[in-house]
Short mmCIF file of C-alpha atoms in Angstrom, two decimals:
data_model
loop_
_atom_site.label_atom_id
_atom_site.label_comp_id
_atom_site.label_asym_id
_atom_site.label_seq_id
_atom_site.Cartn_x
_atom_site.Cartn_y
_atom_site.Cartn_z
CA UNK I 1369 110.83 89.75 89.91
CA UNK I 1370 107.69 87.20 91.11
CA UNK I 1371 105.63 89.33 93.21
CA UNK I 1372 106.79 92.54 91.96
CA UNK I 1373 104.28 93.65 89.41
CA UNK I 1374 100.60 94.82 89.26
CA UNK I 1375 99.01 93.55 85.80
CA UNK I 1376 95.67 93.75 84.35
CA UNK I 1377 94.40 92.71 81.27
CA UNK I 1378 92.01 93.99 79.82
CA UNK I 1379 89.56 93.63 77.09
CA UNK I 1380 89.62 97.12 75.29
CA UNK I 1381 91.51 98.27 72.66
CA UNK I 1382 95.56 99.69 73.15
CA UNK I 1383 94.08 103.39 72.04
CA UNK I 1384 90.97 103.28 74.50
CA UNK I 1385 93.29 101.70 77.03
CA UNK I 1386 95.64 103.48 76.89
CA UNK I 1387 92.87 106.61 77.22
CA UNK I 1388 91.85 105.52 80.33
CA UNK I 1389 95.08 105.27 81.98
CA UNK I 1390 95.64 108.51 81.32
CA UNK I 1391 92.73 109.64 82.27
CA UNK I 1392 92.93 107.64 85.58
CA UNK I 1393 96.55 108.67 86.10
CA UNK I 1394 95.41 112.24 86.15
CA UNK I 1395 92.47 111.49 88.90
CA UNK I 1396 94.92 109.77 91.42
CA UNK I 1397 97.51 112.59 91.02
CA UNK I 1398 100.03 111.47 89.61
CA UNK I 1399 101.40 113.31 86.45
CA UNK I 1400 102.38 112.00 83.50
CA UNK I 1401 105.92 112.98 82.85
CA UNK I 1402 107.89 111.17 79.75
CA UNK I 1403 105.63 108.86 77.45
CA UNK I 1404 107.79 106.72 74.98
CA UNK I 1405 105.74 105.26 71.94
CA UNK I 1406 108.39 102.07 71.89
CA UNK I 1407 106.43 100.82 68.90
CA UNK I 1408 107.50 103.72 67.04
CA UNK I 1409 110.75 104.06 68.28
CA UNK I 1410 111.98 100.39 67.37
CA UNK I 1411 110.24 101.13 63.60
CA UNK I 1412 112.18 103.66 63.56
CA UNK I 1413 115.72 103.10 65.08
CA UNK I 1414 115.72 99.10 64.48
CA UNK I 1415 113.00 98.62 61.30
CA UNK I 1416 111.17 96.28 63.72
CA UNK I 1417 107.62 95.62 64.00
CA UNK I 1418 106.17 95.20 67.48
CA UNK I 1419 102.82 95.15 68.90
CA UNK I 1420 101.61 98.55 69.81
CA UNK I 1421 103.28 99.20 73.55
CA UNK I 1422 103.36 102.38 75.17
CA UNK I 1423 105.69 103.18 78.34
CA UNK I 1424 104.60 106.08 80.63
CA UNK I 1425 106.91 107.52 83.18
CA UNK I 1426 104.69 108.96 86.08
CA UNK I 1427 105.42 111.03 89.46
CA UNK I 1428 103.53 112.73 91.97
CA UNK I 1429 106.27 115.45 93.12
CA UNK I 1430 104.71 115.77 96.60
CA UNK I 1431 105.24 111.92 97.32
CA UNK I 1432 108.51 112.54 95.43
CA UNK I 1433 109.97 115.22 97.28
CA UNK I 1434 108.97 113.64 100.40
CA UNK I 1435 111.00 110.30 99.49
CA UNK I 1436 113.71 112.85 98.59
CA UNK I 1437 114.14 114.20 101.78
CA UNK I 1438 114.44 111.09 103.44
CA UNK I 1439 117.16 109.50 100.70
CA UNK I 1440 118.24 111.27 97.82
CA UNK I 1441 119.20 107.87 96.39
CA UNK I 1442 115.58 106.83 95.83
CA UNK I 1443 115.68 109.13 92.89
CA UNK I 1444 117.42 106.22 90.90
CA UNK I 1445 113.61 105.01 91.02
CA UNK I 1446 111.41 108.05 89.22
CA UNK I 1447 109.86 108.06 87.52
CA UNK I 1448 107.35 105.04 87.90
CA UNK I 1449 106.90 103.27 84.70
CA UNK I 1450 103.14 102.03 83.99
CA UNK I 1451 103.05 100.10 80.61
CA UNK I 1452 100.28 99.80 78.27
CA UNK I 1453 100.68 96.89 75.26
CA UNK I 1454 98.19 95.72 72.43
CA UNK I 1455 98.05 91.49 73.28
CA UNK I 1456 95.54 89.70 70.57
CA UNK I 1457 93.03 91.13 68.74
CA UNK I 1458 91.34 93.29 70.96
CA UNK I 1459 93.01 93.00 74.70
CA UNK I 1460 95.79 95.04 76.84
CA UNK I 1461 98.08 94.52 79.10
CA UNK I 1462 98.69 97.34 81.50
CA UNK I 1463 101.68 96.29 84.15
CA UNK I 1464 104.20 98.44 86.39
CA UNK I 1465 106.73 97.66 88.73
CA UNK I 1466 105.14 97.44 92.83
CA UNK I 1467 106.65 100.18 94.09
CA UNK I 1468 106.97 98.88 97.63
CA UNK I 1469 109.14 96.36 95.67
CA UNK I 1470 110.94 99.44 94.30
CA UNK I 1471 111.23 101.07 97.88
CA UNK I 1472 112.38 97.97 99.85
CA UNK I 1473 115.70 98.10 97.20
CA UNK I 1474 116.76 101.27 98.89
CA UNK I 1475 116.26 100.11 102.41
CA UNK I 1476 113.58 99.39 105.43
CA UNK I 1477 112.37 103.27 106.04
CA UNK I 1478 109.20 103.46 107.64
CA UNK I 1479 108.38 106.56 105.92
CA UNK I 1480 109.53 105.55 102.23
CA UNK I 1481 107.43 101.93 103.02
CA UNK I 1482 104.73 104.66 103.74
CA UNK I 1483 104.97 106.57 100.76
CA UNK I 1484 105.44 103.15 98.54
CA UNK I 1485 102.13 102.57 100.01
CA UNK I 1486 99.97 105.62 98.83
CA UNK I 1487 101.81 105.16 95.28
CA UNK I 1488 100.54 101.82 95.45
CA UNK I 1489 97.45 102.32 96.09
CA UNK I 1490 96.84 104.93 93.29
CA UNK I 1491 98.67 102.56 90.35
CA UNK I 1492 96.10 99.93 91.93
CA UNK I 1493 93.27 102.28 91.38
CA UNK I 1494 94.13 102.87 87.78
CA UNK I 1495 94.95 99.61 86.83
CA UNK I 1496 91.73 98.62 88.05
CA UNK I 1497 89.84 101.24 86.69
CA UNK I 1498 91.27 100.41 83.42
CA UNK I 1499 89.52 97.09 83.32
CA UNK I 1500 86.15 98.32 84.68
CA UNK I 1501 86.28 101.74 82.30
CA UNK I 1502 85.67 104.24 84.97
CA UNK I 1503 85.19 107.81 84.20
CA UNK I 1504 86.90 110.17 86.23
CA UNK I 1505 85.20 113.92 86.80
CA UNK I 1506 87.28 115.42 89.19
CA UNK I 1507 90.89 115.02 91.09
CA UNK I 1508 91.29 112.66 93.49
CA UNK I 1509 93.56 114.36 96.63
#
């Protein structure tokens, strides 16, 4: 999907990366709610070696249950998955789906473009902070 995903690379470690993200994830609300090592789980269920990749499923249930209430098919799309994988030596890739891309699968609703929007915005915020390293000290609203 061209167009449809917000990537960063950045030149940090996976582990300190993949700190950040958290961290950031946290300050622009939205919760971390499934985290799948993949690495670990192809070692383990395929004896495959991959690079260090980490897939976090993430919601904001306010933005959630407002999407809800205007299709109950949208939750086909939660959670939002933000990616974290080791590239090279010492860089990460952090990527996730646009979720206006997401929204505009379920249909042209001014309030779900809305709410694709503010989602948006926040996985912008992270991904961004997770190339400049900021520091988070309190929630964002």
């Amino acid at each position: 999907m061209p167009g449809s995903t917000l990537t960063v690379r950045v030149p940090a470690s996976y582990s300190d990366t993949l700190a950040r993200v958290h961290e950031r994830l946290t300050f622009e609300g939205l919760r971390v709610v499934s985290e799948l090592d993949l690495t670990r789980s192809l070692r383990d269920d395929l004896g495959v070696d991959v690079p260090d990749q980490t897939i976090l499923g993430v919601c904001r249930s306010q933005l959630a249950h407002e999407a809800l209430s205007v299709s109950p098919t949208v939750a086909m799309l939660f959670p939002c998955s933000v990616v974290v994988r080791a590239v090279g030596e010492s860089g990460t890739l952090v990527q996730t789906i646009d979720p206006e891309a997401l929204m505009a699968l379920i249909g042209d609703h001014p309030t779900l473009r809305e709410l694709a929007r503010d989602v948006r915005e926040r996985l912008v915020a992270t991904l961004s902070s997770a190339v400049t390293g900021w520091s988070a000290d309190k929630v964002r609203p």
